[in-house]
mmCIF file of N, CA and C in Angstrom:
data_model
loop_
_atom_site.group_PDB
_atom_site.id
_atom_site.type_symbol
_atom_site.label_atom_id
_atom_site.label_comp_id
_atom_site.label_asym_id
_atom_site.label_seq_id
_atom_site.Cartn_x
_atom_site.Cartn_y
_atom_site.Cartn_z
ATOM 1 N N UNK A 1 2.737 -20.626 35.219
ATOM 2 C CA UNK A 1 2.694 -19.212 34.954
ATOM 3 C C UNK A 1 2.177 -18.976 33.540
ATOM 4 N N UNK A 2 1.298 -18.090 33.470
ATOM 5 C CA UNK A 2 0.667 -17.691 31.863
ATOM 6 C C UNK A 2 1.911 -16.708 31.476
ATOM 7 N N UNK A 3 2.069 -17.634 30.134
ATOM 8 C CA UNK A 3 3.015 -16.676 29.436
ATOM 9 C C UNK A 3 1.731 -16.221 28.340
ATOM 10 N N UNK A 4 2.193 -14.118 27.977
ATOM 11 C CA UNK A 4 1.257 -13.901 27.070
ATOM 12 C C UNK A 4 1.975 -13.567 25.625
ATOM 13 N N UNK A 5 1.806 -14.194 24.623
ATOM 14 C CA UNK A 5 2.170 -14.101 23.160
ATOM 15 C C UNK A 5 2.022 -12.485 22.860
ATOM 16 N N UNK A 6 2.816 -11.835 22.295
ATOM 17 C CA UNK A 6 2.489 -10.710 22.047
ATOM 18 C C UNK A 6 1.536 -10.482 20.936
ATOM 19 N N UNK A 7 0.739 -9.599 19.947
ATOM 20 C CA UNK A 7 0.548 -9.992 18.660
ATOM 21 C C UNK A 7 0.949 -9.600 17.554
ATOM 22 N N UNK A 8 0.960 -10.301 16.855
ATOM 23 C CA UNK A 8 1.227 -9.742 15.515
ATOM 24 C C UNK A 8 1.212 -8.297 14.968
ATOM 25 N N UNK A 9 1.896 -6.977 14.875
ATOM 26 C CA UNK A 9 1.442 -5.995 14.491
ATOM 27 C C UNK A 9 1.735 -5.756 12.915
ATOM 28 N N UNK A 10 1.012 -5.128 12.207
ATOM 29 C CA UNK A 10 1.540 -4.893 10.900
ATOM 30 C C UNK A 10 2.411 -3.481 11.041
ATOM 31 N N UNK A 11 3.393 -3.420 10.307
ATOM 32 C CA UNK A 11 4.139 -2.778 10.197
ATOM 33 C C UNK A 11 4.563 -1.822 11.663
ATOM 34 N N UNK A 12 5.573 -2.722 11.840
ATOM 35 C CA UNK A 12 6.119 -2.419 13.411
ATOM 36 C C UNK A 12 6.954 -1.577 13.385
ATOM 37 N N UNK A 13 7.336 -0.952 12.257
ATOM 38 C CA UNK A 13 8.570 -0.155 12.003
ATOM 39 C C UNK A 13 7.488 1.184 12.204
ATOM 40 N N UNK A 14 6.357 1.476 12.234
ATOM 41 C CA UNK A 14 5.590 2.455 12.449
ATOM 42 C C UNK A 14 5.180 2.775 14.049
ATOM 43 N N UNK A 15 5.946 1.919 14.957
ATOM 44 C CA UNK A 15 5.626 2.178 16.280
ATOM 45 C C UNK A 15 6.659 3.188 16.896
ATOM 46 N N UNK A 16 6.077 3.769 18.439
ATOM 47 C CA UNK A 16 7.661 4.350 19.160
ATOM 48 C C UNK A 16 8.148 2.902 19.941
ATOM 49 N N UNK A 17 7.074 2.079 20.138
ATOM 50 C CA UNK A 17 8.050 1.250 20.715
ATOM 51 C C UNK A 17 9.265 0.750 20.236
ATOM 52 N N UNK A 18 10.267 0.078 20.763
ATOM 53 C CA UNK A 18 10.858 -1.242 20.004
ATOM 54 C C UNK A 18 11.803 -1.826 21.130
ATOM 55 N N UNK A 19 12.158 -2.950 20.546
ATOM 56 C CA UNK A 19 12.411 -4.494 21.246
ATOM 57 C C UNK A 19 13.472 -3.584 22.137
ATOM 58 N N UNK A 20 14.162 -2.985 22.381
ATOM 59 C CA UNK A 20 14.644 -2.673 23.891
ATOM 60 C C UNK A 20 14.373 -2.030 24.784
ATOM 61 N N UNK A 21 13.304 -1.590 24.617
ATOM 62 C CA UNK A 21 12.355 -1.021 25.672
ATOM 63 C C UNK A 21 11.894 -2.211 26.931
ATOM 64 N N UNK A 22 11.707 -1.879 28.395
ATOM 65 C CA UNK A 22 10.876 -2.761 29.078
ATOM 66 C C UNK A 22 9.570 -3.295 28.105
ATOM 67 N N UNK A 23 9.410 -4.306 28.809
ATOM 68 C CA UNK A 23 7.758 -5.327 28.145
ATOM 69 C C UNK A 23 6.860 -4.344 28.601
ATOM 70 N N UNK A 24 6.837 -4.069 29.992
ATOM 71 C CA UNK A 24 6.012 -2.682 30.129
ATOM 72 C C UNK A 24 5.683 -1.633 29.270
ATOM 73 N N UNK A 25 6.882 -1.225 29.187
ATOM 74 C CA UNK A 25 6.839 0.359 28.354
ATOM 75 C C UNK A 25 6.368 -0.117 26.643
ATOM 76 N N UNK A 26 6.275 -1.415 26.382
ATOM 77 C CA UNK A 26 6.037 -1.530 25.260
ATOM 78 C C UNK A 26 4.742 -1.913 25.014
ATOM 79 N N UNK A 27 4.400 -2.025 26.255
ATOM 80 C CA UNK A 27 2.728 -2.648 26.123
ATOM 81 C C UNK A 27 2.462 -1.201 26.477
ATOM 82 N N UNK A 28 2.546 -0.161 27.452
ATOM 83 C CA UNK A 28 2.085 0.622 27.371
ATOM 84 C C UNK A 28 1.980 1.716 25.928
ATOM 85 N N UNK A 29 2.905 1.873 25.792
ATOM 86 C CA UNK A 29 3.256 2.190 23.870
ATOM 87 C C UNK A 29 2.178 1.835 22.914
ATOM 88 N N UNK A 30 2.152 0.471 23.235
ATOM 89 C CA UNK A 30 1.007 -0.301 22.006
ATOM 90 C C UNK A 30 -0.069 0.151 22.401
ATOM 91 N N UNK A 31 -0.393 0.047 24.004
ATOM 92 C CA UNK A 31 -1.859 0.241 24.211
ATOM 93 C C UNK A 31 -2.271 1.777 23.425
ATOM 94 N N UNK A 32 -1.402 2.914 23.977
ATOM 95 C CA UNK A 32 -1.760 3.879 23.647
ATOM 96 C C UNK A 32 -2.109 4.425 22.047
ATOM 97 N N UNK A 33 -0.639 3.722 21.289
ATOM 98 C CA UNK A 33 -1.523 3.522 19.463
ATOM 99 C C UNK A 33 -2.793 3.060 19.134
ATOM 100 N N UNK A 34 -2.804 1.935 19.913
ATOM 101 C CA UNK A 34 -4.060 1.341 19.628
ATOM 102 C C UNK A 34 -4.824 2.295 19.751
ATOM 103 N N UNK A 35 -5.612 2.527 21.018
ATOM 104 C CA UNK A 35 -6.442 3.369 21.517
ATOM 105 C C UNK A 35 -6.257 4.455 20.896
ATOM 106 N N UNK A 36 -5.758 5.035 19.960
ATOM 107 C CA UNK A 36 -5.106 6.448 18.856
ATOM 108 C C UNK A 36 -6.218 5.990 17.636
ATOM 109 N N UNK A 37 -6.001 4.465 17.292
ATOM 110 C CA UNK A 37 -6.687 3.975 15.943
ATOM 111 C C UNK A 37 -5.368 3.599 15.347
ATOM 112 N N UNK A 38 -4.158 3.523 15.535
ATOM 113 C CA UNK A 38 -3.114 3.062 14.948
ATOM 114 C C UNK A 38 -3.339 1.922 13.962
ATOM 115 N N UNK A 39 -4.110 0.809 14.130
ATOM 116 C CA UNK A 39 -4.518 -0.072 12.982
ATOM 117 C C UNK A 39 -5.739 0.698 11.561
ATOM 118 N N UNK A 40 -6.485 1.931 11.929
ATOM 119 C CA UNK A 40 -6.560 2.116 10.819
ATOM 120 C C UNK A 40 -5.361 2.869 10.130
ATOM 121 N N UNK A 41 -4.925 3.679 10.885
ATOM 122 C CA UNK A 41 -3.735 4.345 10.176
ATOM 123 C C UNK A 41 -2.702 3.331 9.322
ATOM 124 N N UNK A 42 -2.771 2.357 10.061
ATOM 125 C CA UNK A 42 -1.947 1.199 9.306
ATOM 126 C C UNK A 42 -2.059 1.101 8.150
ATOM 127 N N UNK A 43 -3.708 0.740 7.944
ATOM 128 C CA UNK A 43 -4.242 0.169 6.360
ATOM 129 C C UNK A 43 -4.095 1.308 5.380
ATOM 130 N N UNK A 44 -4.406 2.653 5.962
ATOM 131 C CA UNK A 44 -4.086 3.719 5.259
ATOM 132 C C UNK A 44 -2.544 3.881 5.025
ATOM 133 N N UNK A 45 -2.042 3.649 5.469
ATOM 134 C CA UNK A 45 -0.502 3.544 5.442
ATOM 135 C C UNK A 45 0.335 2.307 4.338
ATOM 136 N N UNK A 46 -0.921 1.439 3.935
ATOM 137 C CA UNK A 46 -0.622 0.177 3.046
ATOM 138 C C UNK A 46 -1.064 0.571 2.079
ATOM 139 N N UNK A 47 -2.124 1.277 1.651
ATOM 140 C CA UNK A 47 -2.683 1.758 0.811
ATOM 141 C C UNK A 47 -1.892 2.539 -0.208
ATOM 142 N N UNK A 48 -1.233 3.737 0.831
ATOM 143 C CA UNK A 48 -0.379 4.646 0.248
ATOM 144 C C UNK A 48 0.800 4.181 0.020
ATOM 145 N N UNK A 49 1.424 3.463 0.763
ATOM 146 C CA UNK A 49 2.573 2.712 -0.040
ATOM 147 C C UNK A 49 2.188 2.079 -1.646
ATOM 148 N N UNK A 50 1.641 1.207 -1.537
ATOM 149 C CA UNK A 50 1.404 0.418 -2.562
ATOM 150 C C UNK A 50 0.457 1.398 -3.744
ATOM 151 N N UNK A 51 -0.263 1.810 -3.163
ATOM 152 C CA UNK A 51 -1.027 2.071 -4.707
ATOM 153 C C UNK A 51 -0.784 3.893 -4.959
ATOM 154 N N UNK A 52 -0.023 4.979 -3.525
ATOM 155 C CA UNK A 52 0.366 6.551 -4.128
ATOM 156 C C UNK A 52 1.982 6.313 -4.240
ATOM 157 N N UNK A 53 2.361 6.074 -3.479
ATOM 158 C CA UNK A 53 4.091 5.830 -3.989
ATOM 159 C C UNK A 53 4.720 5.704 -5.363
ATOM 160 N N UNK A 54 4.530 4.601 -5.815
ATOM 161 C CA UNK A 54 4.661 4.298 -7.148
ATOM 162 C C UNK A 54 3.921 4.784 -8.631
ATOM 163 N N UNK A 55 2.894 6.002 -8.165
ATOM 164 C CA UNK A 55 3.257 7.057 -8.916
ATOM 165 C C UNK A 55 4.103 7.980 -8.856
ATOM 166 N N UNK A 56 4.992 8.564 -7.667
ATOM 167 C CA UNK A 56 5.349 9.340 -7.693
ATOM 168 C C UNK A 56 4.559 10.664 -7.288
ATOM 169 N N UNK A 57 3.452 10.901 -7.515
ATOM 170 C CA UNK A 57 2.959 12.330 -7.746
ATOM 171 C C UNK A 57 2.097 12.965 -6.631
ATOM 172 N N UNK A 58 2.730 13.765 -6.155
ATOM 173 C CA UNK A 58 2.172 14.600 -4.807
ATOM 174 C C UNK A 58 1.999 13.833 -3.774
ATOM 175 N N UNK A 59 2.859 13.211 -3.382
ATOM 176 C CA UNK A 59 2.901 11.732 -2.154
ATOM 177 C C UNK A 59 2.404 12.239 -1.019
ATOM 178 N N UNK A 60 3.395 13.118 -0.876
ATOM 179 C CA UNK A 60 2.527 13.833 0.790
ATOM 180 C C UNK A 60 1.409 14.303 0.760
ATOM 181 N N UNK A 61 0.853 14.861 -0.134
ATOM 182 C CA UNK A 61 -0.342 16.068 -0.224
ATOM 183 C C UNK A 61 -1.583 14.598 -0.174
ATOM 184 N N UNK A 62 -1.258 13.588 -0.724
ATOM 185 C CA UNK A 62 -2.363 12.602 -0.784
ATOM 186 C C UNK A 62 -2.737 11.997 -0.054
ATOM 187 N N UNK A 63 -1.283 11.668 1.184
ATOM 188 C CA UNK A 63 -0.598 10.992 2.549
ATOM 189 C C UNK A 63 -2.290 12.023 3.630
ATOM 190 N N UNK A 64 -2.023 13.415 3.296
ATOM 191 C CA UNK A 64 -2.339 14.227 3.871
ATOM 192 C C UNK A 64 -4.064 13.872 3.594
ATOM 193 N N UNK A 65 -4.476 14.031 2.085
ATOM 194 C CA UNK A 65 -5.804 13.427 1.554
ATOM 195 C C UNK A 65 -6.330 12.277 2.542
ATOM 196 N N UNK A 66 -5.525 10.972 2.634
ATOM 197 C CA UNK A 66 -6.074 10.350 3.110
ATOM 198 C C UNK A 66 -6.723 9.859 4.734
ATOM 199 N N UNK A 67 -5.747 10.821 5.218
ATOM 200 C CA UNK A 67 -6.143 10.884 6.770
ATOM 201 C C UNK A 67 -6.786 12.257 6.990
ATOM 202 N N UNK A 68 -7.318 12.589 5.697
ATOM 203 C CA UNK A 68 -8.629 13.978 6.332
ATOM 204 C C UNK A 68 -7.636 14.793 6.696
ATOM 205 N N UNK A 69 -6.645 15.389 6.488
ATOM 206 C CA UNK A 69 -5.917 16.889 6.879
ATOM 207 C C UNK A 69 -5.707 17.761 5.829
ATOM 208 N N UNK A 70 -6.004 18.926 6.485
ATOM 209 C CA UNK A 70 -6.156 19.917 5.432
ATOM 210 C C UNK A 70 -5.271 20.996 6.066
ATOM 211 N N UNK A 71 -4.112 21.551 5.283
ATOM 212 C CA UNK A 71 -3.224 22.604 5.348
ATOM 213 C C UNK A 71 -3.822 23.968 4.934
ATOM 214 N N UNK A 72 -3.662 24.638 6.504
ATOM 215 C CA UNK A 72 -4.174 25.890 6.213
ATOM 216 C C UNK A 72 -2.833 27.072 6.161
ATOM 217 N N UNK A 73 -2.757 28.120 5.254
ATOM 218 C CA UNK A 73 -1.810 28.847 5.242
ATOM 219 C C UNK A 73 -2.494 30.143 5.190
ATOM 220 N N UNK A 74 -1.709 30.678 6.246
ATOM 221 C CA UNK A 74 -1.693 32.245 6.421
ATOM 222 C C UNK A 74 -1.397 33.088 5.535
ATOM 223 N N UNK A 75 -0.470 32.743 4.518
ATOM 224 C CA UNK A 75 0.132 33.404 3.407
ATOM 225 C C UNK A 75 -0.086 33.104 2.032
ATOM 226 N N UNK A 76 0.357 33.440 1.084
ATOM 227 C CA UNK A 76 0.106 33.209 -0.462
ATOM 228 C C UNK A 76 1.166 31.862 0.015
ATOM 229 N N UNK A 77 0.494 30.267 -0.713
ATOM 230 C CA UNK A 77 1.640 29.261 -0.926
ATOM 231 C C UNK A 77 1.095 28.708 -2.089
ATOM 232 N N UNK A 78 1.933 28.758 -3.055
ATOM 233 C CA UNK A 78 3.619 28.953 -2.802
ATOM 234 C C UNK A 78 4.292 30.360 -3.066
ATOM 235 N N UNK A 79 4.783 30.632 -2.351
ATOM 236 C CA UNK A 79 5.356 32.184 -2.526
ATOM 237 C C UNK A 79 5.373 32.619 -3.988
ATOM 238 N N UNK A 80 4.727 33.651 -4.506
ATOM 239 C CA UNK A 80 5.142 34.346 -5.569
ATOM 240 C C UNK A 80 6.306 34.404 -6.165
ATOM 241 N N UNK A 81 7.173 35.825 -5.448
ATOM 242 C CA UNK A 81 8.222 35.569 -5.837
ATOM 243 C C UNK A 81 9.399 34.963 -4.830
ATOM 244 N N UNK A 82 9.753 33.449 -5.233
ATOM 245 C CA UNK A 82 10.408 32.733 -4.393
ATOM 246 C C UNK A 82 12.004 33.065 -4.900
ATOM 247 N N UNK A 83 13.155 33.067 -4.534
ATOM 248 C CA UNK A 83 14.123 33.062 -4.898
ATOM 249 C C UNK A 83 14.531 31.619 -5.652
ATOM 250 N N UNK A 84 15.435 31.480 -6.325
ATOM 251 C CA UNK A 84 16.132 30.665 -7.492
ATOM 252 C C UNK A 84 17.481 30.038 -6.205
ATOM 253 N N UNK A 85 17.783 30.081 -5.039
ATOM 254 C CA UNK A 85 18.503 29.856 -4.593
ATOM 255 C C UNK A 85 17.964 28.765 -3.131
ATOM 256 N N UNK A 86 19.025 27.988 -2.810
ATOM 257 C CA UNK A 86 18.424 26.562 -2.007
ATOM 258 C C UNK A 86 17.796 27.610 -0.769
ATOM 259 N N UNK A 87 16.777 26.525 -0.342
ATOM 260 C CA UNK A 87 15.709 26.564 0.830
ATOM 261 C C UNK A 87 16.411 25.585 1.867
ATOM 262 N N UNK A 88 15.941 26.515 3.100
ATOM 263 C CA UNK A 88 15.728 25.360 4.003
ATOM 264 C C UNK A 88 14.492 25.647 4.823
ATOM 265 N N UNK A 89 13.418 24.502 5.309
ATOM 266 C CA UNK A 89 12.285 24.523 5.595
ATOM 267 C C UNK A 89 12.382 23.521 6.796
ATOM 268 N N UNK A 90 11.980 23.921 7.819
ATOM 269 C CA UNK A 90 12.211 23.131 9.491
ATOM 270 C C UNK A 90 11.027 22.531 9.472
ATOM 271 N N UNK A 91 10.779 21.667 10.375
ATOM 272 C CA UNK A 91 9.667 21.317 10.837
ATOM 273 C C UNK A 91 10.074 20.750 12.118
ATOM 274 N N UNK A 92 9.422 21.571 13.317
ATOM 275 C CA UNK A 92 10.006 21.974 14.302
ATOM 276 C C UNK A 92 9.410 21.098 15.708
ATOM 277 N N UNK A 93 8.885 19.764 15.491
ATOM 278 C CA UNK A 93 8.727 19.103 16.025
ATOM 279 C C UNK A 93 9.274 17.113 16.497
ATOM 280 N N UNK A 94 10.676 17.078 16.611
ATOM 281 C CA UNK A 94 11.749 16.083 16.280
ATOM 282 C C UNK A 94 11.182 14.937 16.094
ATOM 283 N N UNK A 95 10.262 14.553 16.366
ATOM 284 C CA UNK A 95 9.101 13.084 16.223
ATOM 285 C C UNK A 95 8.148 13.315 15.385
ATOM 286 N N UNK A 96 7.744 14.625 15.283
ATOM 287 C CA UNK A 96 6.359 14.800 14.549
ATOM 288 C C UNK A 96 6.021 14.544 13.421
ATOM 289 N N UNK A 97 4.750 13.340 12.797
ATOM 290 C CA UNK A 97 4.659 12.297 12.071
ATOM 291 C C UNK A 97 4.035 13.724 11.114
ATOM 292 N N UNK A 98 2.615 14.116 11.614
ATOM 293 C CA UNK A 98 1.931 14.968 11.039
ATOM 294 C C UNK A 98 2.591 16.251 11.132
ATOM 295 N N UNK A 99 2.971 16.876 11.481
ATOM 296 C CA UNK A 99 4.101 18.255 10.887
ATOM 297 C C UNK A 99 5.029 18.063 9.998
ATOM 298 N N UNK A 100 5.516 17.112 9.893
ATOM 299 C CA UNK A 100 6.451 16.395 8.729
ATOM 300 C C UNK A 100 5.883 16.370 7.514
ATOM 301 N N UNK A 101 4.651 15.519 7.667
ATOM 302 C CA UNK A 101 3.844 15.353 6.211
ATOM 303 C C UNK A 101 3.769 16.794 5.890
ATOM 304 N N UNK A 102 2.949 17.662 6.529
ATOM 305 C CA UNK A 102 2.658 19.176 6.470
ATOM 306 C C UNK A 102 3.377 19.902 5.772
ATOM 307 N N UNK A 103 4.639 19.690 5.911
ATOM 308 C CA UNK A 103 5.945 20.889 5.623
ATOM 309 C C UNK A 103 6.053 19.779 3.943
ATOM 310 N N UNK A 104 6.143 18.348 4.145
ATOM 311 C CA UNK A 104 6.655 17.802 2.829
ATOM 312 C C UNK A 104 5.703 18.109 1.431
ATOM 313 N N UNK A 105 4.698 18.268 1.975
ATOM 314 C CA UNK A 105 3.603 18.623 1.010
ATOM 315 C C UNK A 105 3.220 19.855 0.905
ATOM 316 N N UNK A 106 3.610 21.155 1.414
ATOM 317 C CA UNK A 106 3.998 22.400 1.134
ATOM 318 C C UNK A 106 5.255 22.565 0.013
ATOM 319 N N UNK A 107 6.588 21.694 0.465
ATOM 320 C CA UNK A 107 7.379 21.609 -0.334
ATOM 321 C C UNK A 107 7.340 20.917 -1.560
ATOM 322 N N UNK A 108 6.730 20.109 -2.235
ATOM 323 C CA UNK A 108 6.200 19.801 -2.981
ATOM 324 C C UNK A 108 5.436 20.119 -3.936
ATOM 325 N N UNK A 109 4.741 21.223 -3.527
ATOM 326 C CA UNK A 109 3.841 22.578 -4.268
ATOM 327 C C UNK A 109 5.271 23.846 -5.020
ATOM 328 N N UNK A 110 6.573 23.434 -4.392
ATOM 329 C CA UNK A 110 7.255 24.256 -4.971
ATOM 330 C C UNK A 110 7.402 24.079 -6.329
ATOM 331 N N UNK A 111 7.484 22.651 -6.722
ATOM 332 C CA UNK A 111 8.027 22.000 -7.683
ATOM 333 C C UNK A 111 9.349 22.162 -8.278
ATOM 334 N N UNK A 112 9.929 22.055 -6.696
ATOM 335 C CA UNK A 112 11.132 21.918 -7.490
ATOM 336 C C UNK A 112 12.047 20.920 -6.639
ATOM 337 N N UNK A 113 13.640 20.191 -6.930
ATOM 338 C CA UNK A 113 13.569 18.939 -6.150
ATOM 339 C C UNK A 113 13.944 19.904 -4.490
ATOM 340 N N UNK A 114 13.559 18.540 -3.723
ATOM 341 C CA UNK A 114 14.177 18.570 -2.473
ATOM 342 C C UNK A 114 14.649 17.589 -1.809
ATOM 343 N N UNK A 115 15.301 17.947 -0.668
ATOM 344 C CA UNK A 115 16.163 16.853 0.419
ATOM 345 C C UNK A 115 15.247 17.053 1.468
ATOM 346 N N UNK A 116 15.183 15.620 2.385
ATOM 347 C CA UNK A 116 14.813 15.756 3.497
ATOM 348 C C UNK A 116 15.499 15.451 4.583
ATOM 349 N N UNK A 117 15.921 15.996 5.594
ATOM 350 C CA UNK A 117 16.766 15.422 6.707
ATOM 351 C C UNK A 117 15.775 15.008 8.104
ATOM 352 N N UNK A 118 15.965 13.430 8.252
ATOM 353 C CA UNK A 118 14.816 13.636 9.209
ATOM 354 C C UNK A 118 15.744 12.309 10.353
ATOM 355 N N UNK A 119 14.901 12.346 11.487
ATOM 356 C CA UNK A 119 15.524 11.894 12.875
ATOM 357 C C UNK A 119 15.709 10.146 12.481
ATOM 358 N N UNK A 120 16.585 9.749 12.955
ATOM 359 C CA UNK A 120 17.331 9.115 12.893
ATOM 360 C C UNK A 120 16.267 7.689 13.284
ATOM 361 N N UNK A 121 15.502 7.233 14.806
ATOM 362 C CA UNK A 121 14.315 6.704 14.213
ATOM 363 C C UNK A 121 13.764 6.702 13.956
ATOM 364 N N UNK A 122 12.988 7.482 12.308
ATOM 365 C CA UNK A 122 11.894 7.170 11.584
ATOM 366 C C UNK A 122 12.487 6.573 10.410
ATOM 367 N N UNK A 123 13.859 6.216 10.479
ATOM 368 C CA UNK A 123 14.738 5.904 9.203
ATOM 369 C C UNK A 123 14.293 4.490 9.369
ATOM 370 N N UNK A 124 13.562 3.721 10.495
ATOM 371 C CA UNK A 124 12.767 2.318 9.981
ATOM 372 C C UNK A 124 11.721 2.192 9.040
ATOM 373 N N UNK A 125 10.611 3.364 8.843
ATOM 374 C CA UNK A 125 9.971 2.951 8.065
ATOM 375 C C UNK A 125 10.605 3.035 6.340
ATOM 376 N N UNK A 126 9.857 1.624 6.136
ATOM 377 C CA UNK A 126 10.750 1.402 4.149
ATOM 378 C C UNK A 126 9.006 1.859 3.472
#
């Protein structure tokens, strides 16, 4: 019987699959990243770790730079006159990689600090 080696992925903590899923559902998973471009997103994803992270400065908005997205707003952002009192800002899609970035790099233009509360598996990627 051919047994097939799976391969190597870089940074696996960036998949929906994971190891308790059927072999099926995980090959189907992979296939479909793949076929997305998931390995360039990868390198872009190594990039920004290593060389925007560790400045610190406008992480998302650059996150956003580097995969070509551009935030369009309907309104004056960042609000004029914003209140002096805590925000809360949704992003209303429970998986959503790119609505996430979106909202973090809006918030970020506030300049002022924030918290993020986000779903429970994306707490793999380091």
């Amino acid at each position: 019987m051919l047994k097939l080696k799976p391969r190597e992925r870089r940074f696996p903590e960036l998949s929906y699959a994971n190891p308790h899923q059927p072999v099926l559902t995980r090959w189907f998973i992979h296939s479909v990243e793949g076929l997305s471009g998931r390995d360039r997103f990868a390198a872009l994803y190594d990039f920004w770790r290593r060389q925007v992270v560790p400045t610190g400065d406008r992480v998302f908005s650059r996150m956003l730079e580097l995969i070509d997205v551009k935030v369009r707003n309907a309104v004056q952002w960042p609000p004029a006159a914003l209140p002096d009192t805590p925000l809360v800002i949704v992003a209303n899609h429970p998986f959503g990689i790119g609505d996430g970035i979106a909202v973090l790099s809006l918030v970020e233009q506030l300049g002022r600090p924030f918290r993020v509360m986000i779903h429970k598996d994306l707490l793999r990627i380091r």
